[in-house]
Amino acid sequence: MKLIPLPAFTDNYIWMLHDGHQALVVDPGDAQPVLEALQRLSVRLEAILVTHHHPDHTGGVNALRQATGAKVFGPAREVMPEPLTRLAGDDQLQSLGLTFDVIDVPGHTAGHIAYFCANVDEAPLLFCGDTLFSGGCGRLFEGSPAQMLASLDALAALPDATRVCCTHEYTLSNLKFACAVDPTNKALADYTAKAQSLRARQQPTLPSTILLERQINPFLRTRQATIVQAAKAFDATASDEVSIFAALRQWKNEYQ
């Protein structure tokens, strides 16, 4: 299997997975990069997986469906380009001979879902949309801090080797904030240097891994003493785990 991030817009990635014959794509906000890749690689689009309803994730769905006949899968509880197969947590879908488990991850949007495959060429694979980013997490446009914390907990519990395929190249800005929150974290400093080198060469920082994110991502570490202390320094009223998470997310919203 080949896993390819197709750049779109300013900082989106449309993930493509293919076996040399058939392909699936995730969150195609723009059809053109996908159509060009299909032609370049001489593969047929079998499936389109959508994580949530925002236009930069759905804008190319109809054009791709019409051009390729691909099946569309998306969240059960959000407005989606019809027709599609609607999915919710604990559902499964089959594509490219692989089985993907659907995980409910509300927070960024109310009905956001993620797709997890336990074995793609000997390693797990996660398509998490805008819920988990490398070094960060999505803004809470529709869901609550409690929902997002629970969603991130679910993703953090996945196997260490899980490749994290999120849909924006936000890594450097996320790591800048993470370093402000957790300035003595050596793993974070090392990863920041690596990510800076990749971007200097115009290469993607993604996919990340769940193991790495558990080490460096402050939003997966909101119960650890250093992160709790930093969040309380931003908001002295933060006390329980949800308010600590909410304070950290608000700090990130305001961070320059």
CSV table of N, CA, C and O in Angstrom, one decimal, residues 100-147:
chain,number,residue,atom,x,y,z
A,100,PHE,N,-11.8,-0.8,8.1
A,100,PHE,CA,-11.6,0.4,8.9
A,100,PHE,C,-12.7,0.4,10.0
A,100,PHE,O,-13.9,0.3,9.7
A,101,ASP,N,-12.3,0.7,11.2
A,101,ASP,CA,-13.2,0.9,12.3
A,101,ASP,C,-13.5,2.4,12.4
A,101,ASP,O,-12.6,3.2,12.3
A,102,VAL,N,-14.8,2.7,12.6
A,102,VAL,CA,-15.2,4.1,12.8
A,102,VAL,C,-15.2,4.5,14.2
A,102,VAL,O,-15.7,3.7,15.1
A,103,ILE,N,-14.6,5.6,14.6
A,103,ILE,CA,-14.6,6.1,15.9
A,103,ILE,C,-15.3,7.5,16.0
A,103,ILE,O,-15.0,8.4,15.2
A,104,ASP,N,-16.2,7.6,16.9
A,104,ASP,CA,-16.9,8.9,17.1
A,104,ASP,C,-15.9,9.9,17.8
A,104,ASP,O,-15.4,9.5,18.9
A,105,VAL,N,-15.6,11.0,17.2
A,105,VAL,CA,-14.7,12.0,17.9
A,105,VAL,C,-15.2,13.4,17.8
A,105,VAL,O,-14.7,14.3,17.2
A,106,PRO,N,-16.4,13.6,18.5
A,106,PRO,CA,-17.0,15.0,18.4
A,106,PRO,C,-16.1,16.0,19.2
A,106,PRO,O,-15.3,15.6,20.1
A,107,GLY,N,-16.2,17.2,18.8
A,107,GLY,CA,-15.5,18.3,19.5
A,107,GLY,C,-15.2,19.4,18.5
A,107,GLY,O,-15.7,20.5,18.6
A,108,HIS,N,-14.4,19.1,17.4
A,108,HIS,CA,-14.2,20.1,16.4
A,108,HIS,C,-15.6,20.4,15.7
A,108,HIS,O,-15.9,21.6,15.5
A,109,THR,N,-16.3,19.4,15.3
A,109,THR,CA,-17.7,19.5,14.9
A,109,THR,C,-18.5,18.5,15.7
A,109,THR,O,-17.9,17.6,16.4
A,110,ALA,N,-19.8,18.6,15.7
A,110,ALA,CA,-20.6,17.8,16.6
A,110,ALA,C,-20.7,16.3,16.2
A,110,ALA,O,-20.8,15.5,17.1
A,111,GLY,N,-20.5,16.0,14.9
A,111,GLY,CA,-20.6,14.6,14.4
A,111,GLY,C,-19.3,14.1,13.8
A,111,GLY,O,-19.4,13.1,13.1
A,112,HIS,N,-18.2,14.7,14.1
A,112,HIS,CA,-16.9,14.3,13.5
A,112,HIS,C,-16.6,12.8,13.8
A,112,HIS,O,-16.8,12.3,14.9
A,113,ILE,N,-16.1,12.1,12.8
A,113,ILE,CA,-15.7,10.7,13.0
A,113,ILE,C,-14.2,10.5,12.5
A,113,ILE,O,-13.7,11.4,11.8
A,114,ALA,N,-13.6,9.4,12.9
A,114,ALA,CA,-12.3,9.1,12.5
A,114,ALA,C,-12.3,7.6,11.9
A,114,ALA,O,-13.2,6.9,12.3
A,115,TYR,N,-11.3,7.3,11.1
A,115,TYR,CA,-11.3,5.9,10.5
A,115,TYR,C,-9.9,5.3,11.0
A,115,TYR,O,-8.9,5.9,10.7
A,116,PHE,N,-10.0,4.1,11.5
A,116,PHE,CA,-8.8,3.4,12.0
A,116,PHE,C,-8.7,2.0,11.4
A,116,PHE,O,-9.7,1.3,11.5
A,117,CYS,N,-7.6,1.7,10.8
A,117,CYS,CA,-7.3,0.4,10.3
A,117,CYS,C,-6.2,-0.2,11.1
A,117,CYS,O,-5.1,0.4,11.2
A,118,ALA,N,-6.4,-1.4,11.7
A,118,ALA,CA,-5.4,-2.0,12.6
A,118,ALA,C,-4.1,-2.5,11.9
A,118,ALA,O,-3.1,-2.6,12.6
A,119,ASN,N,-4.2,-2.7,10.6
A,119,ASN,CA,-3.1,-3.3,9.9
A,119,ASN,C,-3.1,-2.9,8.4
A,119,ASN,O,-3.8,-3.4,7.6
A,120,VAL,N,-2.2,-1.9,8.1
A,120,VAL,CA,-1.9,-1.6,6.7
A,120,VAL,C,-0.4,-1.7,6.6
A,120,VAL,O,0.4,-0.9,7.1
A,121,ASP,N,-0.1,-2.8,5.9
A,121,ASP,CA,1.4,-3.1,5.7
A,121,ASP,C,2.1,-3.1,7.1
A,121,ASP,O,3.1,-2.5,7.3
A,122,GLU,N,1.5,-3.9,8.0
A,122,GLU,CA,2.1,-4.2,9.3
A,122,GLU,C,2.1,-3.1,10.3
A,122,GLU,O,2.7,-3.2,11.4
A,123,ALA,N,1.4,-2.0,10.0
A,123,ALA,CA,1.3,-0.9,11.0
A,123,ALA,C,-0.1,-0.3,11.0
A,123,ALA,O,-0.8,-0.2,9.9
A,124,PRO,N,-0.7,0.1,12.1
A,124,PRO,CA,-2.0,0.7,12.1
A,124,PRO,C,-2.0,2.1,11.5
A,124,PRO,O,-1.0,2.7,11.4
A,125,LEU,N,-3.2,2.5,11.1
A,125,LEU,CA,-3.4,3.7,10.3
A,125,LEU,C,-4.6,4.4,10.8
A,125,LEU,O,-5.7,3.8,10.9
A,126,LEU,N,-4.5,5.8,11.1
A,126,LEU,CA,-5.6,6.6,11.6
A,126,LEU,C,-5.8,7.8,10.7
A,126,LEU,O,-4.9,8.6,10.5
A,127,PHE,N,-7.0,7.9,10.1
A,127,PHE,CA,-7.4,9.2,9.5
A,127,PHE,C,-8.3,9.9,10.4
A,127,PHE,O,-9.5,9.5,10.7
A,128,CYS,N,-7.8,11.0,11.0
A,128,CYS,CA,-8.5,11.7,12.1
A,128,CYS,C,-9.0,13.1,11.8
A,128,CYS,O,-9.4,13.8,12.7
A,129,GLY,N,-9.0,13.5,10.5
A,129,GLY,CA,-9.5,14.8,10.1
A,129,GLY,C,-8.9,15.9,10.9
A,129,GLY,O,-7.7,16.1,10.9
A,130,ASP,N,-9.8,16.7,11.5
A,130,ASP,CA,-9.3,17.9,12.3
A,130,ASP,C,-9.5,17.7,13.8
A,130,ASP,O,-9.6,18.7,14.5
A,131,THR,N,-9.5,16.5,14.3
A,131,THR,CA,-9.6,16.3,15.7
A,131,THR,C,-8.2,16.3,16.4
A,131,THR,O,-8.0,17.1,17.3
A,132,LEU,N,-7.3,15.5,15.9
A,132,LEU,CA,-6.0,15.4,16.4
A,132,LEU,C,-5.0,15.9,15.3
A,132,LEU,O,-5.1,15.4,14.2
A,133,PHE,N,-4.2,16.9,15.7
A,133,PHE,CA,-3.1,17.4,14.8
A,133,PHE,C,-1.8,17.0,15.5
A,133,PHE,O,-1.7,16.7,16.7
A,134,SER,N,-0.7,17.0,14.7
A,134,SER,CA,0.6,16.8,15.3
A,134,SER,C,0.9,18.0,16.2
A,134,SER,O,1.0,19.1,15.7
A,135,GLY,N,1.0,17.7,17.5
A,135,GLY,CA,1.3,18.7,18.4
A,135,GLY,C,0.1,19.5,18.9
A,135,GLY,O,0.3,20.5,19.7
A,136,GLY,N,-1.1,19.2,18.4
A,136,GLY,CA,-2.2,20.0,18.7
A,136,GLY,C,-3.5,19.3,18.5
A,136,GLY,O,-3.6,18.1,18.3
A,137,CYS,N,-4.6,20.0,18.5
A,137,CYS,CA,-5.9,19.5,18.3
A,137,CYS,C,-6.8,20.6,17.6
A,137,CYS,O,-6.4,21.7,17.5
A,138,GLY,N,-7.9,20.2,17.1
A,138,GLY,CA,-8.8,21.1,16.4
A,138,GLY,C,-9.5,22.1,17.3
A,138,GLY,O,-9.7,21.8,18.5
A,139,ARG,N,-9.9,23.2,16.7
A,139,ARG,CA,-10.7,24.2,17.5
A,139,ARG,C,-12.1,23.6,17.8
A,139,ARG,O,-12.6,22.8,17.0
A,140,LEU,N,-12.6,24.0,18.8
A,140,LEU,CA,-14.0,23.5,19.2
A,140,LEU,C,-15.0,24.5,18.6
A,140,LEU,O,-15.5,25.4,19.2
A,141,PHE,N,-15.4,24.2,17.4
A,141,PHE,CA,-16.4,25.0,16.7
A,141,PHE,C,-17.8,24.6,17.1
A,141,PHE,O,-18.7,25.4,17.2
A,142,GLU,N,-18.1,23.3,17.4
A,142,GLU,CA,-19.4,22.9,17.7
A,142,GLU,C,-19.5,22.0,19.0
A,142,GLU,O,-20.6,22.0,19.6
A,143,GLY,N,-18.5,21.3,19.3
A,143,GLY,CA,-18.5,20.4,20.5
A,143,GLY,C,-18.0,21.1,21.7
A,143,GLY,O,-17.6,22.3,21.7
A,144,SER,N,-18.0,20.4,22.8
A,144,SER,CA,-17.6,20.9,24.1
A,144,SER,C,-16.2,20.5,24.5
A,144,SER,O,-15.7,19.5,23.9
A,145,PRO,N,-15.6,21.2,25.4
A,145,PRO,CA,-14.3,20.7,25.9
A,145,PRO,C,-14.3,19.2,26.4
A,145,PRO,O,-13.4,18.4,26.2
A,146,ALA,N,-15.4,18.9,27.1
A,146,ALA,CA,-15.5,17.5,27.6
A,146,ALA,C,-15.6,16.5,26.4
A,146,ALA,O,-15.0,15.4,26.5
A,147,GLN,N,-16.3,16.8,25.4
A,147,GLN,CA,-16.4,15.9,24.2
A,147,GLN,C,-15.0,15.8,23.6
A,147,GLN,O,-14.6,14.7,23.2
